[in-house]
Amino acid sequence: MNVSELMTNPVKTCTTADNLQRAAQIMWEGDCGAVPVVDGEDSVVGMITDRDICMAAYTRGLALWQMQVSDTMSKEVHQILASDRLEAAEDVMKSARVRRVPVLDGGGRLVGIVSMNDLARHAQPVVGRGHKANGLSLGSVARTLAAICEPHVADGAPAAGGEVGRP
Amino acid sequence: MIVSELMTAKVCCCQITDSLEHVAQLMWEADVGALPVLADFGRPVAMVTDRDVCMAAYLTGRPLRDIPVITAASKHIFHVRPGDSIESVYAVMKMRRVRRLPVVGIGEHLDGIITVMDIVRHANELLGPTEPLHPRQIADALAEILRPHDPSRHPLAACDRPPRVASL
């Protein structure tokens, strides 16, 4: 199964010119926790999560409309292609320890997003030894979830929070 | 296997009188995404997540120090007991569609917290020949728990929609 069959499309996005009030509004209305940040040509330049916004509000002590997406987003973005297999999405999530990955087409444009939840919802328990219903076994998804959820080791400081410094 | 064997016993908590600024500080320092909210005598009365904090800041338009935790936290919480079976925890998580459950012991004190990830991490042991938890059960429960929630269930959802703010 390919990523394109499972991804959410179209995907909600925000831009580097938005403030955090607008980003939170997109997450509220779209009931999502992570939004890709795009530039004018639909190429992804960052990701922003509800936790990033929470931590920016804490570290800077400001209301959301007073802070910019570009100062808060994480600029290290892990992406996959719509034509990739689901296992590739799993590998990216496991190695980068992220739960949501933006999906690009061949031209590098954003076409969707695929989440750990999508994979978990479509995982099948292994029926008999070695048989996989759609290429993703429950055991494999469980291992990916476990890898993502390993506590982050970063000398006491959490990885979330984007570019925000400690107060 | 029972809850007390899988739960995290040392839980970071906040008090019912805290502001969201203090809540976010605790989440930052402990690197966690959810905290039980304790009332008098250490009784858990609500749960608050980093998403609740984000959305309260959005819906009120105010800095976190001006928002009391109790306005943003979920007050309809469910709990399990330290001696409950893992199967019963799964049943509660699936039915209530929650990923984390406070573990409440003697005197209604908070003894710990158990998450779906605690169970997933131990899935291999749970799937062993001595435990009856079937893979199909785990898949069903995960699918239910991870199904998108209705945003109207947020405690601040009844607030007036905040004004759209133009980019600075």
Short mmCIF file of C-alpha atoms in Angstrom, two decimals:
data_model
loop_
_atom_site.label_atom_id
_atom_site.label_comp_id
_atom_site.label_asym_id
_atom_site.label_seq_id
_atom_site.Cartn_x
_atom_site.Cartn_y
_atom_site.Cartn_z
CA MET A 1 0.00 0.00 0.00
CA ASN A 2 1.25 3.48 -0.88
CA VAL A 3 1.27 6.58 1.30
CA SER A 4 -1.15 8.28 -1.11
CA GLU A 5 -3.88 5.74 -0.22
CA LEU A 6 -3.77 6.57 3.49
CA MET A 7 -2.73 10.20 3.70
CA THR A 8 -5.07 13.05 4.63
CA ASN A 9 -5.65 15.25 1.62
CA PRO A 10 -6.09 18.18 1.26
CA VAL A 11 -3.98 19.24 4.22
CA LYS A 12 -4.40 22.37 6.34
CA THR A 13 -1.36 24.64 6.16
CA CYS A 14 -0.16 27.95 7.51
CA THR A 15 2.53 30.31 6.24
CA THR A 16 5.60 31.87 7.82
CA ALA A 17 3.77 35.22 7.84
CA ASP A 18 0.96 33.93 10.11
CA ASN A 19 0.88 34.54 13.84
CA LEU A 20 0.29 31.80 16.41
CA GLN A 21 -3.35 32.81 16.92
CA ARG A 22 -3.99 31.95 13.27
CA ALA A 23 -2.03 28.67 13.53
CA ALA A 24 -4.04 27.64 16.62
CA GLN A 25 -7.26 28.57 14.83
CA ILE A 26 -6.33 26.25 11.95
CA MET A 27 -5.62 23.44 14.45
CA TRP A 28 -8.91 24.11 16.28
CA GLU A 29 -11.04 24.20 13.14
CA GLY A 30 -9.26 21.27 11.51
CA ASP A 31 -9.11 19.29 14.78
CA CYS A 32 -5.45 18.57 14.18
CA GLY A 33 -2.32 18.97 16.26
CA ALA A 34 0.32 19.65 13.63
CA VAL A 35 0.29 21.92 10.60
CA PRO A 36 2.92 22.15 7.84
CA VAL A 37 4.27 25.66 7.26
CA VAL A 38 4.57 26.48 3.55
CA ASP A 39 6.11 29.26 1.50
CA GLY A 40 4.52 30.79 -1.61
CA GLU A 41 5.17 27.74 -3.83
CA ASP A 42 3.61 25.12 -1.57
CA SER A 43 6.97 23.83 -0.46
CA VAL A 44 7.22 22.91 3.19
CA VAL A 45 9.63 25.06 5.22
CA GLY A 46 8.60 23.92 8.71
CA MET A 47 6.12 22.17 10.97
CA ILE A 48 4.26 23.62 13.93
CA THR A 49 2.39 21.65 16.63
CA ASP A 50 -0.06 22.50 19.39
CA ARG A 51 2.73 21.70 21.84
CA ASP A 52 5.07 24.18 20.11
CA ILE A 53 2.39 26.86 20.56
CA CYS A 54 1.81 25.90 24.20
CA MET A 55 5.54 26.13 24.93
CA ALA A 56 6.02 29.40 23.04
CA ALA A 57 3.17 30.92 25.07
CA TYR A 58 4.93 29.75 28.23
CA THR A 59 8.51 30.69 27.40
CA ARG A 60 7.62 34.12 26.04
CA GLY A 61 4.66 35.01 28.26
CA LEU A 62 2.72 36.63 25.41
CA ALA A 63 -0.73 36.15 23.89
CA LEU A 64 -0.73 34.05 20.72
CA TRP A 65 -1.44 36.93 18.35
CA GLN A 66 1.80 38.58 19.51
CA MET A 67 4.01 35.72 18.28
CA GLN A 68 4.98 34.55 14.79
CA VAL A 69 4.87 31.07 13.29
CA SER A 70 8.32 31.63 11.78
CA ASP A 71 9.87 32.06 15.26
CA THR A 72 8.14 29.02 16.72
CA MET A 73 8.04 26.34 14.01
CA SER A 74 10.53 23.53 13.85
CA LYS A 75 12.60 23.96 10.72
CA GLU A 76 13.88 20.41 10.53
CA VAL A 77 11.17 18.77 8.41
CA HIS A 78 11.03 15.09 7.56
CA GLN A 79 9.00 14.37 4.42
CA ILE A 80 8.04 11.47 2.20
CA LEU A 81 6.68 11.00 -1.30
CA ALA A 82 3.07 10.11 -2.06
CA SER A 83 4.36 7.14 -4.08
CA ASP A 84 6.38 5.74 -1.16
CA ARG A 85 5.29 2.53 0.56
CA LEU A 86 3.71 2.77 4.03
CA GLU A 87 6.79 1.11 5.47
CA ALA A 88 8.83 4.13 4.38
CA ALA A 89 6.50 6.40 6.37
CA GLU A 90 6.95 4.12 9.34
CA ASP A 91 10.73 4.28 8.99
CA VAL A 92 10.72 8.08 8.91
CA MET A 93 8.49 8.27 11.99
CA LYS A 94 10.66 5.78 13.84
CA SER A 95 14.03 7.34 13.04
CA ALA A 96 12.91 10.98 13.37
CA ARG A 97 10.53 10.17 16.26
CA VAL A 98 7.70 12.21 14.85
CA ARG A 99 4.05 11.22 14.60
CA ARG A 100 3.11 13.18 11.48
CA VAL A 101 4.96 13.46 8.19
CA PRO A 102 4.13 15.81 5.29
CA VAL A 103 3.69 14.07 1.92
CA LEU A 104 5.09 15.58 -1.29
CA ASP A 105 4.44 14.87 -4.96
CA GLY A 106 7.21 14.34 -7.50
CA GLY A 107 7.55 18.09 -7.97
CA GLY A 108 8.20 18.74 -4.28
CA ARG A 109 4.75 20.23 -3.64
CA LEU A 110 2.80 19.41 -0.48
CA VAL A 111 -0.09 17.04 -1.25
CA GLY A 112 -1.00 15.56 2.14
CA ILE A 113 0.03 14.48 5.59
CA VAL A 114 0.25 10.99 7.06
CA SER A 115 0.13 10.32 10.79
CA MET A 116 0.95 7.51 13.17
CA ASN A 117 -2.78 7.37 13.89
CA ASP A 118 -3.47 6.66 10.20
CA LEU A 119 -1.00 3.77 10.32
CA ALA A 120 -2.40 2.42 13.60
CA ARG A 121 -5.96 2.59 12.31
CA HIS A 122 -5.06 0.58 9.24
CA ALA A 123 -2.70 -1.90 10.85
CA GLN A 124 -3.86 -5.48 10.84
CA PRO A 125 -2.98 -8.02 13.45
CA VAL A 126 -0.80 -10.73 11.97
CA VAL A 127 -3.08 -13.58 10.97
CA GLY A 128 -0.98 -16.67 11.11
CA ARG A 129 2.78 -16.57 11.03
CA GLY A 130 4.23 -14.24 8.42
CA HIS A 131 0.94 -13.23 6.82
CA LYS A 132 0.27 -9.52 6.58
CA ALA A 133 -3.07 -8.25 5.34
CA ASN A 134 -1.85 -4.96 3.88
CA GLY A 135 1.86 -4.76 4.52
CA LEU A 136 1.68 -3.26 8.00
CA SER A 137 1.40 -5.55 10.97
CA LEU A 138 0.13 -4.50 14.34
CA GLY A 139 3.40 -5.59 15.91
CA SER A 140 5.33 -3.33 13.57
CA VAL A 141 3.07 -0.37 14.35
CA ALA A 142 3.41 -1.07 18.06
CA ARG A 143 7.21 -1.02 17.72
CA THR A 144 7.05 2.28 15.82
CA LEU A 145 4.78 3.82 18.44
CA ALA A 146 7.12 2.62 21.15
CA ALA A 147 10.15 4.12 19.36
CA ILE A 148 8.39 7.47 18.91
CA CYS A 149 7.32 7.50 22.54
CA GLU A 150 10.74 6.79 24.01
CA PRO A 151 11.51 9.68 26.36
CA HIS A 152 13.58 12.33 24.63
CA VAL A 153 17.11 12.66 25.98
CA ALA A 154 18.26 16.27 25.72
CA ASP A 155 20.05 17.29 28.95
CA GLY A 156 16.78 17.88 30.72
CA ALA A 157 15.27 20.20 28.13
CA PRO A 158 12.38 18.92 26.03
CA ALA A 159 12.70 18.68 22.28
CA ALA A 160 9.40 20.46 21.75
CA GLY A 161 9.21 24.21 21.53
CA GLY A 162 10.81 24.83 18.15
CA GLU A 163 13.25 27.68 18.21
CA VAL A 164 12.08 29.05 21.52
CA GLY A 165 14.73 29.46 24.15
CA ARG A 166 14.35 28.48 27.76
CA PRO A 167 13.05 31.36 29.90
CA MET B 1 -0.58 -8.42 34.62
CA ILE B 2 -2.18 -5.60 36.62
CA VAL B 3 -2.15 -1.79 36.46
CA SER B 4 0.37 -1.26 39.26
CA GLU B 5 2.98 -3.26 37.29
CA LEU B 6 2.76 -1.04 34.18
CA MET B 7 1.80 2.40 35.52
CA THR B 8 4.17 5.32 36.09
CA ALA B 9 4.09 5.87 39.84
CA LYS B 10 5.94 9.16 40.05
CA VAL B 11 3.51 11.53 38.37
CA CYS B 12 3.98 15.22 37.73
CA CYS B 13 0.76 16.98 38.86
CA CYS B 14 -0.62 20.47 39.13
CA GLN B 15 -3.03 21.99 41.64
CA ILE B 16 -6.53 23.18 40.92
CA THR B 17 -5.52 26.76 41.78
CA ASP B 18 -2.59 26.93 39.30
CA SER B 19 -2.46 29.15 36.23
CA LEU B 20 -1.76 27.69 32.80
CA GLU B 21 1.66 29.35 32.95
CA HIS B 22 2.61 27.09 35.85
CA VAL B 23 1.03 24.10 34.11
CA ALA B 24 3.09 24.74 30.95
CA GLN B 25 6.22 25.15 33.08
CA LEU B 26 5.63 21.73 34.67
CA MET B 27 5.04 20.19 31.22
CA TRP B 28 8.23 21.81 29.95
CA GLU B 29 10.37 20.70 32.90
CA ALA B 30 9.02 17.15 33.05
CA ASP B 31 8.72 16.82 29.24
CA VAL B 32 5.17 15.51 29.48
CA GLY B 33 2.04 16.38 27.53
CA ALA B 34 -0.65 15.83 30.16
CA LEU B 35 -1.02 16.45 33.89
CA PRO B 36 -3.60 15.35 36.45
CA VAL B 37 -5.13 18.32 38.28
CA LEU B 38 -5.32 17.71 42.04
CA ALA B 39 -7.83 19.18 44.47
CA ASP B 40 -7.73 18.99 48.26
CA PHE B 41 -6.03 15.91 49.78
CA GLY B 42 -4.40 14.98 46.48
CA ARG B 43 -7.61 13.86 44.81
CA PRO B 44 -7.42 14.02 40.97
CA VAL B 45 -10.38 16.02 39.63
CA ALA B 46 -9.32 16.86 36.06
CA MET B 47 -6.70 16.31 33.36
CA VAL B 48 -5.00 19.03 31.31
CA THR B 49 -2.96 18.51 28.12
CA ASP B 50 -0.56 20.71 26.16
CA ARG B 51 -3.28 20.94 23.50
CA ASP B 52 -5.76 22.22 26.12
CA VAL B 53 -3.22 24.92 27.03
CA CYS B 54 -2.73 25.89 23.38
CA MET B 55 -6.47 26.03 22.70
CA ALA B 56 -7.25 28.00 25.87
CA ALA B 57 -4.66 30.59 24.80
CA TYR B 58 -6.34 30.71 21.39
CA LEU B 59 -9.93 30.84 22.64
CA THR B 60 -9.30 33.49 25.32
CA GLY B 61 -6.66 35.54 23.46
CA ARG B 62 -4.77 36.02 26.73
CA PRO B 63 -1.30 35.12 28.02
CA LEU B 64 -1.12 31.88 30.03
CA ARG B 65 -0.57 33.59 33.39
CA ASP B 66 -4.09 35.04 33.15
CA ILE B 67 -5.86 31.71 32.52
CA PRO B 68 -6.74 29.42 35.49
CA VAL B 69 -6.08 25.72 34.80
CA ILE B 70 -9.58 24.73 35.78
CA THR B 71 -11.13 26.63 32.88
CA ALA B 72 -9.07 24.63 30.35
CA ALA B 73 -8.91 21.16 31.92
CA SER B 74 -11.24 18.25 31.18
CA LYS B 75 -13.32 17.67 34.26
CA HIS B 76 -15.03 14.49 33.09
CA ILE B 77 -12.24 12.09 33.90
CA PHE B 78 -12.20 8.36 34.30
CA HIS B 79 -9.80 6.39 36.45
CA VAL B 80 -8.66 2.86 37.14
CA ARG B 81 -7.47 1.10 40.30
CA PRO B 82 -3.94 -0.25 40.91
CA GLY B 83 -5.23 -3.84 41.05
CA ASP B 84 -7.28 -3.67 37.83
CA SER B 85 -6.31 -5.93 34.93
CA ILE B 86 -4.70 -4.55 31.76
CA GLU B 87 -7.69 -5.86 29.80
CA SER B 88 -10.04 -3.71 31.86
CA VAL B 89 -7.81 -0.66 31.30
CA TYR B 90 -8.01 -1.31 27.58
CA ALA B 91 -11.78 -1.56 27.81
CA VAL B 92 -11.99 1.82 29.59
CA MET B 93 -9.58 3.50 27.15
CA LYS B 94 -11.51 2.12 24.20
CA MET B 95 -14.96 2.99 25.50
CA ARG B 96 -13.97 6.47 26.69
CA ARG B 97 -11.46 7.10 23.90
CA VAL B 98 -8.73 8.34 26.20
CA ARG B 99 -5.03 7.56 25.98
CA ARG B 100 -4.13 8.23 29.62
CA LEU B 101 -5.87 7.22 32.82
CA PRO B 102 -5.12 8.29 36.38
CA VAL B 103 -4.66 5.38 38.77
CA VAL B 104 -6.51 6.07 42.00
CA GLY B 105 -5.76 4.10 45.14
CA ILE B 106 -6.67 4.12 48.80
CA GLY B 107 -8.25 7.33 50.09
CA GLU B 108 -8.87 8.48 46.50
CA HIS B 109 -5.19 9.48 46.25
CA LEU B 110 -3.44 9.53 42.90
CA ASP B 111 -1.16 6.47 42.81
CA GLY B 112 0.07 6.84 39.23
CA ILE B 113 -0.89 7.17 35.61
CA ILE B 114 -1.19 4.55 32.87
CA THR B 115 -1.13 5.35 29.16
CA VAL B 116 -1.87 3.42 26.02
CA MET B 117 1.86 3.70 25.29
CA ASP B 118 2.71 1.83 28.50
CA ILE B 119 0.59 -0.98 27.16
CA VAL B 120 1.95 -0.76 23.60
CA ARG B 121 5.53 -0.85 24.91
CA HIS B 122 4.74 -4.06 26.70
CA ALA B 123 2.63 -5.46 23.87
CA ASN B 124 5.07 -8.27 23.24
CA GLU B 125 4.83 -9.52 26.82
CA LEU B 126 1.08 -9.06 26.83
CA LEU B 127 0.82 -11.06 23.63
CA GLY B 128 2.80 -13.89 25.15
CA PRO B 129 1.25 -17.31 25.76
CA THR B 130 0.43 -16.54 29.39
CA GLU B 131 -1.67 -13.47 28.69
CA PRO B 132 -5.04 -13.59 26.97
CA LEU B 133 -4.98 -10.14 25.32
CA HIS B 134 -5.58 -10.88 21.64
CA PRO B 135 -3.89 -8.77 18.89
CA ARG B 136 -7.34 -8.04 17.46
CA GLN B 137 -8.34 -6.48 20.78
CA ILE B 138 -5.28 -4.24 20.79
CA ALA B 139 -5.85 -3.18 17.19
CA ASP B 140 -9.53 -2.42 17.86
CA ALA B 141 -8.72 -0.47 21.00
CA LEU B 142 -5.95 1.54 19.32
CA ALA B 143 -8.23 2.35 16.41
CA GLU B 144 -10.98 3.55 18.75
CA ILE B 145 -8.65 5.57 21.00
CA LEU B 146 -6.94 7.25 18.07
CA ARG B 147 -10.14 8.13 16.20
CA PRO B 148 -10.39 11.94 15.87
CA HIS B 149 -12.29 13.59 18.69
CA ASP B 150 -15.19 15.95 18.43
CA PRO B 151 -13.70 19.41 19.09
CA SER B 152 -16.98 20.59 20.59
CA ARG B 153 -16.07 18.48 23.64
CA HIS B 154 -13.33 20.96 24.60
CA PRO B 155 -14.21 22.67 27.90
CA LEU B 156 -13.90 26.10 26.30
CA ALA B 157 -15.82 25.13 23.17
CA ALA B 158 -18.94 26.90 24.39
CA CYS B 159 -17.04 30.23 24.44
CA ASP B 160 -17.68 32.73 21.74
CA ARG B 161 -15.37 32.22 18.81
CA PRO B 162 -12.47 34.64 19.27
CA PRO B 163 -12.09 37.36 16.65
CA ARG B 164 -9.93 36.51 13.68
CA VAL B 165 -6.66 38.30 14.15
CA ALA B 166 -4.80 39.54 11.12
CA SER B 167 -1.12 38.68 10.81
CA LEU B 168 1.16 41.18 12.44
#
